[in-house]
Coordinates of C-alpha atoms in Angstrom, one line a residue:
Chain A
M60 CA 56.9 6.9 2.1
R61 CA 57.8 8.3 -1.2
D62 CA 56.3 12.3 -2.4
D63 CA 54.3 9.9 -5.1
L64 CA 52.4 8.9 -2.7
I65 CA 49.5 11.3 -2.4
D66 CA 48.9 11.9 -5.5
L67 CA 48.5 8.2 -6.5
L68 CA 46.1 7.6 -3.3
W69 CA 43.8 10.8 -4.3
E70 CA 43.7 9.5 -7.7
G71 CA 42.9 5.9 -6.4
L72 CA 40.4 7.6 -4.3
Q73 CA 38.5 9.1 -7.0
Q74 CA 38.2 6.4 -9.5
T75 CA 37.1 4.5 -6.2
L76 CA 34.6 7.0 -5.5
Y77 CA 33.5 7.7 -9.1
M78 CA 33.1 3.4 -9.5
V79 CA 31.3 3.0 -5.9
F80 CA 28.5 6.6 -7.1
W81 CA 27.8 5.6 -10.3
S82 CA 27.6 1.6 -9.6
S83 CA 25.4 2.0 -6.2
I84 CA 22.8 4.4 -8.6
F85 CA 22.4 1.7 -11.7
A86 CA 22.3 -1.0 -9.4
L87 CA 20.2 0.1 -6.9
A88 CA 18.1 1.3 -10.1
L89 CA 17.6 -2.0 -11.0
G90 CA 18.0 -3.8 -7.7
L91 CA 14.7 -1.9 -6.7
A92 CA 13.0 -3.2 -9.9
L93 CA 13.6 -6.0 -8.7
G94 CA 13.0 -6.3 -5.0
V95 CA 9.6 -4.8 -6.1
A96 CA 9.0 -7.5 -8.4
L97 CA 9.6 -10.3 -6.5
V98 CA 7.3 -8.7 -3.7
V99 CA 4.7 -8.1 -5.8
T100 CA 4.0 -11.0 -7.5
E101 CA 4.2 -13.5 -4.8
K102 CA 1.3 -15.3 -4.0
G103 CA -1.0 -13.3 -2.3
G104 CA 1.3 -10.1 -2.9
V105 CA -0.6 -6.8 -5.0
L106 CA 0.3 -8.4 -8.4
P107 CA 0.4 -12.0 -8.1
A108 CA 2.3 -13.0 -10.5
P109 CA 3.8 -16.7 -9.3
K110 CA 5.6 -17.2 -12.6
L111 CA 7.3 -14.5 -13.4
N112 CA 8.4 -14.3 -9.3
K113 CA 9.8 -18.0 -10.1
L114 CA 11.6 -16.7 -13.1
I115 CA 13.4 -12.9 -11.5
S116 CA 13.9 -15.3 -8.3
L117 CA 15.9 -18.4 -10.7
L118 CA 18.0 -15.1 -12.4
I119 CA 19.3 -13.5 -9.3
N120 CA 20.1 -16.9 -7.8
S121 CA 22.2 -17.7 -10.7
V122 CA 23.8 -14.0 -11.3
R123 CA 24.6 -13.9 -7.4
S124 CA 26.1 -17.8 -7.2
L125 CA 29.2 -16.5 -10.0
P126 CA 32.1 -15.5 -7.9
F127 CA 31.7 -11.5 -8.6
I128 CA 36.2 -11.9 -9.9
I129 CA 34.4 -14.7 -12.7
L130 CA 31.0 -12.6 -13.4
I131 CA 33.7 -8.8 -14.8
V132 CA 35.0 -11.4 -17.1
L133 CA 32.1 -12.6 -18.1
L134 CA 30.5 -9.0 -18.4
L135 CA 33.8 -7.6 -20.4
P136 CA 32.0 -8.1 -23.5
L137 CA 29.0 -6.2 -22.2
A138 CA 31.3 -3.5 -20.8
R139 CA 33.0 -3.0 -24.5
F140 CA 29.7 -2.8 -26.3
V141 CA 28.4 -0.2 -23.8
V142 CA 31.8 2.3 -23.2
G143 CA 33.6 0.6 -25.9
T144 CA 36.7 -0.8 -23.9
T145 CA 37.3 -3.4 -21.3
L146 CA 39.7 -1.3 -19.0
G147 CA 39.4 1.6 -16.7
P148 CA 36.5 2.8 -14.1
T149 CA 34.1 3.4 -16.5
A150 CA 33.9 -0.3 -17.7
A151 CA 33.9 -1.4 -14.6
I152 CA 30.9 -0.2 -13.5
V153 CA 28.9 -2.0 -15.9
S154 CA 30.2 -5.3 -14.2
L155 CA 29.7 -3.9 -10.7
S156 CA 26.2 -2.7 -11.3
I157 CA 25.2 -5.8 -12.9
G158 CA 26.9 -7.9 -10.3
A159 CA 25.5 -5.5 -7.2
A160 CA 21.6 -5.3 -8.7
P161 CA 21.1 -8.8 -7.8
F162 CA 22.4 -8.4 -4.2
L163 CA 20.3 -5.5 -4.3
G164 CA 17.2 -7.1 -5.6
R165 CA 17.5 -9.7 -2.5
I166 CA 17.7 -7.4 0.7
I167 CA 14.9 -4.8 -1.1
E168 CA 13.3 -7.3 -0.9
N169 CA 13.9 -8.6 2.7
T170 CA 13.6 -5.7 3.5
L171 CA 9.7 -5.0 1.5
K172 CA 8.6 -7.8 3.3
E173 CA 8.7 -6.6 6.8
V174 CA 6.6 -3.9 6.2
A175 CA 3.2 -5.4 8.1
E176 CA 0.5 -6.5 5.7
G177 CA -2.0 -4.7 7.7
K178 CA -1.0 -1.4 6.1
I179 CA -1.0 -3.3 3.0
E180 CA -5.0 -4.4 3.4
A181 CA -6.0 -1.1 4.9
A182 CA -5.3 0.8 1.7
K183 CA -6.6 -2.1 -0.5
A184 CA -9.9 -1.3 1.8
V185 CA -9.9 2.0 1.2
G186 CA -9.6 1.6 -3.1
A187 CA -5.7 1.7 -3.7
T188 CA -4.0 0.3 -7.0
P189 CA -1.6 -2.1 -6.7
M190 CA 1.0 1.3 -8.0
T191 CA -0.1 3.4 -4.9
I192 CA 0.2 1.2 -2.5
I193 CA 3.7 0.5 -4.2
F194 CA 5.1 3.2 -4.3
R195 CA 2.7 5.6 -1.4
V196 CA 2.5 2.3 1.2
L197 CA 5.2 -0.1 0.3
I198 CA 8.0 2.1 0.0
P199 CA 7.8 5.1 2.4
E200 CA 6.8 2.9 5.6
A201 CA 10.4 0.7 4.5
L202 CA 12.0 3.6 3.9
P203 CA 14.5 3.5 7.3
A204 CA 15.1 0.0 7.3
L205 CA 15.6 0.3 3.2
V206 CA 18.2 3.1 3.4
R207 CA 19.9 0.3 6.2
S208 CA 20.2 -2.0 3.9
I209 CA 21.4 -0.2 0.6
T210 CA 23.7 0.9 2.7
I211 CA 24.9 -2.4 3.6
A212 CA 25.0 -2.9 -0.5
I213 CA 26.6 0.4 -1.2
I214 CA 29.6 -1.1 1.1
A215 CA 29.6 -4.4 -0.5
I216 CA 29.9 -2.6 -3.9
T217 CA 32.9 -0.8 -2.8
E218 CA 34.4 -4.2 -2.0
F219 CA 33.3 -4.6 -5.2
T220 CA 35.2 -2.0 -6.7
A221 CA 38.5 -3.3 -5.3
V222 CA 37.9 -6.8 -6.5
A223 CA 37.5 -5.3 -10.1
G224 CA 40.7 -3.2 -9.5
A225 CA 42.8 -6.5 -9.8
I226 CA 41.6 -6.9 -13.6
G227 CA 42.0 -3.2 -14.6
A228 CA 39.0 -0.9 -13.1
G229 CA 41.7 0.9 -11.2
G230 CA 40.3 2.9 -8.3
L231 CA 42.1 2.0 -4.6
G232 CA 41.7 -1.8 -5.1
S233 CA 44.3 -1.0 -8.4
L234 CA 46.8 0.7 -6.2
A235 CA 46.9 -2.0 -3.8
I236 CA 47.5 -5.0 -6.2
R237 CA 50.2 -2.8 -9.0
F238 CA 51.8 -1.1 -6.7
G239 CA 51.3 -2.8 -3.0
Y240 CA 51.5 -6.3 -4.1
Q241 CA 53.0 -5.9 -7.4
R242 CA 56.0 -3.4 -6.9
F243 CA 56.7 -4.0 -2.8
R244 CA 55.6 -0.6 -1.9
E245 CA 54.4 -1.7 1.5
D246 CA 54.0 2.2 2.5
I247 CA 51.0 2.1 -0.7
M248 CA 49.6 -0.8 0.9
L249 CA 49.1 0.0 4.2
A250 CA 47.4 3.7 2.9
T251 CA 44.9 2.3 1.1
V252 CA 43.8 -0.3 3.3
L253 CA 43.6 2.4 5.2
V254 CA 41.7 5.0 3.2
I255 CA 39.4 2.2 2.5
I256 CA 38.3 1.7 5.9
A257 CA 37.8 5.2 6.4
L258 CA 35.3 5.1 3.5
V259 CA 34.1 2.0 4.4
Q260 CA 33.0 4.3 8.0
A261 CA 32.1 7.1 6.3
I262 CA 29.1 5.2 4.3
Q263 CA 28.1 3.1 7.0
W264 CA 27.8 6.6 9.4
S265 CA 26.1 8.3 6.0
G266 CA 23.9 5.5 6.1
D267 CA 22.6 5.1 10.0
G268 CA 22.7 9.3 9.9
V269 CA 20.1 9.0 6.8
A270 CA 18.0 6.4 8.7
R271 CA 17.9 8.0 12.4
A272 CA 16.9 11.3 10.8
I273 CA 14.3 9.9 8.9
L274 CA 13.0 7.7 11.8
R275 CA 13.3 11.0 14.2
R276 CA 11.5 12.8 11.6
R277 CA 8.2 9.9 12.3
T278 CA 8.7 10.0 16.0
K279 CA 9.5 13.8 17.0
A280 CA 7.2 15.2 19.8
E281 CA 5.2 18.2 18.6
Chain B
M129 CA -28.7 -3.0 2.9
I130 CA -26.4 -6.0 3.0
V131 CA -27.4 -9.2 1.8
I132 CA -25.2 -12.2 1.9
R133 CA -26.7 -15.1 0.5
D134 CA -25.1 -19.0 0.9
L135 CA -21.4 -17.5 1.2
C136 CA -18.6 -20.3 1.6
K137 CA -14.9 -20.1 2.2
S138 CA -12.1 -22.8 3.4
Y139 CA -8.4 -22.7 3.4
A140 CA -6.5 -25.1 1.8
T141 CA -3.5 -25.9 3.8
T142 CA -1.0 -28.7 2.6
S143 CA -3.1 -31.1 4.3
S144 CA -6.5 -30.5 4.3
T145 CA -8.7 -27.9 3.6
V146 CA -10.0 -25.9 7.0
T147 CA -13.6 -24.2 6.5
A148 CA -14.2 -20.7 7.5
L149 CA -18.0 -20.0 6.2
S150 CA -20.0 -22.2 5.2
D151 CA -23.6 -21.0 3.6
V152 CA -23.4 -18.1 5.5
N153 CA -27.0 -16.1 5.0
L154 CA -27.7 -12.6 6.9
T155 CA -29.4 -9.5 5.8
I156 CA -28.6 -6.5 7.7
E157 CA -30.8 -3.1 7.4
K158 CA -29.1 0.5 6.4
G159 CA -28.4 2.4 8.5
D160 CA -28.2 -0.3 11.8
I161 CA -24.9 -1.3 13.7
F162 CA -25.1 -5.1 13.7
G163 CA -22.7 -7.2 15.4
I164 CA -21.4 -10.4 14.9
I165 CA -19.9 -12.5 17.7
G166 CA -18.1 -15.4 18.2
F167 CA -15.7 -17.4 19.8
S168 CA -11.9 -17.1 18.1
G169 CA -12.0 -19.4 15.3
A170 CA -15.5 -19.1 14.9
G171 CA -15.1 -17.7 11.1
K172 CA -16.3 -13.8 11.9
S173 CA -12.9 -12.4 10.8
T174 CA -12.8 -13.9 7.6
L175 CA -16.9 -13.1 7.3
I176 CA -16.6 -9.0 7.5
R177 CA -12.8 -9.3 5.1
C178 CA -15.7 -11.0 2.5
L179 CA -17.8 -8.4 2.7
N180 CA -15.0 -5.7 1.0
R181 CA -13.3 -8.8 -0.6
L182 CA -9.9 -8.8 1.7
E183 CA -11.0 -12.7 1.4
E184 CA -12.1 -13.9 -2.0
P185 CA -15.0 -16.3 -1.0
D186 CA -15.2 -19.4 -2.7
S187 CA -19.2 -19.3 -3.7
G188 CA -22.1 -17.7 -2.2
S189 CA -22.6 -14.0 -3.2
I190 CA -22.3 -10.6 -1.7
R191 CA -25.0 -7.7 -2.1
I192 CA -24.0 -4.1 0.0
G193 CA -26.6 -1.5 -1.5
D194 CA -27.1 -1.9 -5.2
H195 CA -23.5 -3.6 -6.1
V196 CA -23.3 -7.4 -6.1
I197 CA -19.8 -7.3 -4.6
T198 CA -19.1 -10.8 -5.6
D199 CA -19.9 -10.2 -9.2
L200 CA -17.3 -7.0 -9.5
N201 CA -14.1 -6.8 -11.3
E202 CA -10.7 -6.0 -10.3
K203 CA -11.4 -2.0 -11.0
E204 CA -15.0 -2.5 -9.9
L205 CA -14.0 -3.4 -6.4
R206 CA -11.2 -0.8 -6.1
L207 CA -14.3 1.7 -6.8
A208 CA -16.7 0.4 -4.9
R209 CA -14.3 -0.5 -1.2
R210 CA -13.8 3.9 -1.6
K211 CA -17.9 3.5 -0.5
I212 CA -17.0 0.8 2.3
G213 CA -15.0 1.8 5.4
M214 CA -12.7 -0.3 7.3
I215 CA -11.4 0.0 10.4
F216 CA -9.3 -2.9 11.6
Q217 CA -7.6 -4.3 15.9
Q218 CA -4.3 -3.1 14.8
F219 CA -5.4 0.2 13.4
N220 CA -3.3 -0.3 10.4
L221 CA -2.6 3.4 9.9
L222 CA 1.0 4.7 8.2
D223 CA 3.8 5.4 9.7
A224 CA 5.8 7.3 7.4
K225 CA 2.3 9.3 7.3
T226 CA 1.1 12.6 10.0
V227 CA -2.4 12.2 11.0
W228 CA -3.4 14.1 8.6
H229 CA -1.9 12.7 5.6
N230 CA -3.7 9.2 6.5
V231 CA -6.8 10.7 6.7
A232 CA -5.7 12.0 3.4
F233 CA -5.2 8.8 1.8
P234 CA -8.0 7.4 1.0
L235 CA -9.2 10.7 -0.9
Q236 CA -6.2 11.2 -2.6
V237 CA -6.5 8.0 -3.7
A238 CA -10.2 8.3 -5.4
G239 CA -8.4 11.9 -6.9
H240 CA -9.9 14.3 -5.3
P241 CA -8.7 18.0 -5.6
K242 CA -6.7 19.9 -3.3
P243 CA -9.2 22.2 -1.9
Y244 CA -11.8 19.8 -1.3
I245 CA -9.1 17.0 0.3
R246 CA -8.2 20.4 2.9
D247 CA -11.6 20.8 3.6
R248 CA -12.5 17.5 3.9
V249 CA -9.6 16.4 6.5
A250 CA -9.9 19.5 8.5
E251 CA -13.6 18.3 8.5
I252 CA -13.7 14.5 9.7
L253 CA -10.6 15.4 11.9
E254 CA -12.8 17.2 14.2
L255 CA -15.9 14.8 14.2
V256 CA -13.3 12.5 15.8
Q257 CA -11.9 14.8 17.6
L258 CA -8.3 15.4 16.6
G259 CA -8.1 18.0 15.0
D260 CA -5.5 19.9 17.0
K261 CA -3.2 16.4 16.3
A262 CA -3.5 17.3 12.4
G263 CA 0.9 17.3 12.3
A264 CA 1.6 14.0 14.8
Y265 CA 2.1 10.9 13.4
P266 CA 1.2 7.3 14.4
S267 CA 4.0 6.8 16.6
Q268 CA 3.2 10.0 19.1
L269 CA -0.4 8.9 19.2
S270 CA -2.4 6.6 22.6
G271 CA -4.0 3.4 21.0
G272 CA -7.7 5.3 21.4
Q273 CA -5.9 8.1 18.9
K274 CA -4.8 5.6 17.0
Q275 CA -8.3 4.4 16.2
R276 CA -9.7 7.6 16.4
V277 CA -7.2 8.1 12.9
G278 CA -8.2 4.7 11.8
I279 CA -12.0 5.9 11.6
A280 CA -11.2 9.4 10.5
R281 CA -9.3 7.8 7.3
A282 CA -12.0 4.8 7.2
L283 CA -15.0 7.8 6.7
A284 CA -13.0 9.8 4.8
N285 CA -14.3 8.9 1.0
E286 CA -18.0 9.3 2.7
P287 CA -19.4 5.8 2.9
D288 CA -22.3 3.7 2.9
V289 CA -20.8 1.3 5.1
L290 CA -18.2 0.5 7.7
L291 CA -16.9 -2.4 9.0
S292 CA -14.8 -2.9 12.0
D293 CA -12.9 -5.8 12.3
E294 CA -12.4 -6.3 16.6
A295 CA -11.6 -2.3 16.4
T296 CA -11.7 -2.1 20.1
S297 CA -10.5 -5.6 21.1
A298 CA -7.0 -3.7 21.4
L299 CA -7.9 -1.1 23.8
D300 CA -8.6 -0.6 27.5
P301 CA -12.3 -0.6 28.5
Q302 CA -12.4 3.5 29.2
T303 CA -10.7 4.0 25.4
T304 CA -13.4 1.2 24.0
Y305 CA -15.3 3.0 25.4
S306 CA -14.8 6.5 23.9
I307 CA -14.2 4.6 20.2
L308 CA -18.1 3.1 21.1
E309 CA -19.4 6.4 22.0
L310 CA -17.7 7.6 18.5
L311 CA -19.1 4.9 16.5
Q312 CA -22.7 5.4 17.8
D313 CA -22.5 9.4 17.2
I314 CA -21.2 8.5 14.0
N315 CA -23.9 6.4 13.2
R316 CA -27.0 8.9 13.9
K317 CA -24.8 12.0 12.0
L318 CA -23.8 10.2 8.8
K319 CA -26.6 7.6 8.7
L320 CA -23.9 4.9 7.9
T321 CA -24.6 1.5 8.7
I322 CA -21.9 -0.3 10.6
V323 CA -21.2 -4.0 10.8
L324 CA -18.5 -5.0 13.7
I325 CA -17.4 -8.4 14.6
T326 CA -16.0 -8.5 18.4
H327 CA -16.1 -11.5 20.6
E328 CA -16.9 -8.6 23.5
L329 CA -20.4 -9.0 25.0
D330 CA -19.7 -5.5 26.0
V331 CA -19.5 -4.0 22.7
L332 CA -22.8 -5.6 21.3
S333 CA -25.0 -4.0 24.4
H334 CA -22.9 -0.9 24.2
I335 CA -24.6 0.1 20.6
C336 CA -25.6 -2.8 18.5
R337 CA -29.3 -3.3 18.1
N338 CA -28.8 -6.5 16.1
M339 CA -26.8 -9.6 15.9
A340 CA -25.9 -12.6 15.0
V341 CA -24.0 -15.7 16.3
I342 CA -21.6 -17.2 14.5
E343 CA -20.4 -20.8 14.9
G344 CA -18.2 -23.0 13.2
G345 CA -18.7 -21.2 9.9
T346 CA -22.1 -20.7 10.6
I347 CA -25.1 -18.6 11.6
V348 CA -26.3 -19.8 14.0
E349 CA -28.7 -17.1 15.9
T350 CA -29.5 -13.7 14.5
G351 CA -32.0 -11.3 16.0
S352 CA -32.4 -8.0 18.6
V353 CA -29.0 -7.7 21.2
D354 CA -32.4 -7.5 23.3
Q355 CA -33.5 -11.0 22.4
F356 CA -29.8 -12.1 22.9
F357 CA -29.1 -11.4 26.6
L358 CA -32.9 -11.9 27.7
N359 CA -33.3 -15.6 25.9
P360 CA -29.9 -16.8 24.2
Q361 CA -30.8 -20.3 21.5
S362 CA -27.3 -20.9 20.6
D363 CA -25.1 -22.7 22.3
T364 CA -22.5 -20.1 21.5
A365 CA -24.9 -17.5 22.9
R366 CA -26.1 -19.0 25.9
R367 CA -21.8 -20.0 26.7
F368 CA -21.5 -16.1 26.2
V369 CA -23.9 -14.5 28.2
G370 CA -23.5 -17.9 30.8
I371 CA -20.2 -16.1 31.4
V372 CA -21.8 -12.9 32.1
D373 CA -24.9 -14.2 34.7
R374 CA -22.2 -16.3 36.3
Y375 CA -20.7 -13.3 37.2
R376 CA -23.5 -11.3 37.8
N377 CA -24.3 -13.7 40.2
R378 CA -21.3 -14.2 42.3
S379 CA -21.1 -10.5 42.8
Y380 CA -24.6 -10.2 44.1
R381 CA -23.4 -12.9 46.8
L382 CA -20.3 -11.6 48.0
E383 CA -22.2 -7.9 47.8
G384 CA -25.1 -10.4 49.9
A385 CA -27.4 -8.0 47.4
G386 CA -28.8 -11.2 45.9
A387 CA -32.0 -10.9 47.4
G388 CA -32.9 -7.2 46.8
I389 CA -33.0 -8.8 42.7

């Protein structure tokens, strides 16, 4: 172990957190829109539009069929257009957000479909508009399950940042490859792995905690 | 008054079409408690769900009060639905909302001002005897209490009609009785027309004044509930009443009371 270890790890962790945080926010915004759109435009949904549904589904499947590392390369021009460079954490956020959004869209779709049809019918029966049903029924009713799904997605995004590190995104993944692998710094490799494990655990625990808190509130004894 | 004319509805399955309702004609007087009884798969659920167009009929017309429900566009239908309350077998309460918010939901949808909503929710929770449960979540309530919330939600917007889709089928007999009493009470106090579907004769004999028997998607008998029990005409009606009679006879025999009747 050498004395640069802590500084390198700290910088890597900061970059990783930065990438995970912003990519999760953007991917979540996009993914929520995609997931909700998939559920409501389905045949028999709140706003049925089967053709649009097929189109969104096709788009999601296309992006999801590409290995992430290839997607990053494909999205480099977009990253350059948006942030002016293809290197560094900020550029990676562009690819990470777009790469993770379809995955989030699918798991949000699956989660929202678990909301009992009867609850939606009850809302329809009192004359609720499709928008009211989406925001006041569908999303709140699915919320604990949504939090769990989103936790899975944030962990996937954390993995993606490590992959993005391989082609110049920075962060812990980049640290492990540039130092741990290419410079044979086993101490850095090991420390990076430990930090990533700790990070993923922390995300999972937080997600579980939030989901539990929501459920506890809804079942609390008076 | 509810007038149903030549109502037809069929479902397309992958291999064939299943007829759920064929040429249903029915008139339900204002202020009545009207029961529709039938065995499973007879089409009773489809029929009641057509009344607020949770199911779209294929043809025919439905008139509730001044509205021809089957002619309304989406926006008009949403407005009309505010005056058609509905309660369900599975209650269908929103688990993310408290009792108070479940009952306030239709009022918020209708765009009422907050002070009005506050007063109205308190009033309606009092009516269903749940004034002390406003802050509870559905998961903390018993089945009977959940259905009371369902009823409160259905009544919040002061509807003219209440549709009951097997509302007591998931409840035990004692709770069923208390819910039926509540419905009767509401019918009297609010002069509300209640249409209920059921497969339980008890429900019919307890609160309904008039009724229809549905069989294979058609109405095979209509009339007063008394007439149904005394002189059942249709096959389904005889089978229903026959089951009750058989048990009654057997219990008389077992108790040795038969001679006294």
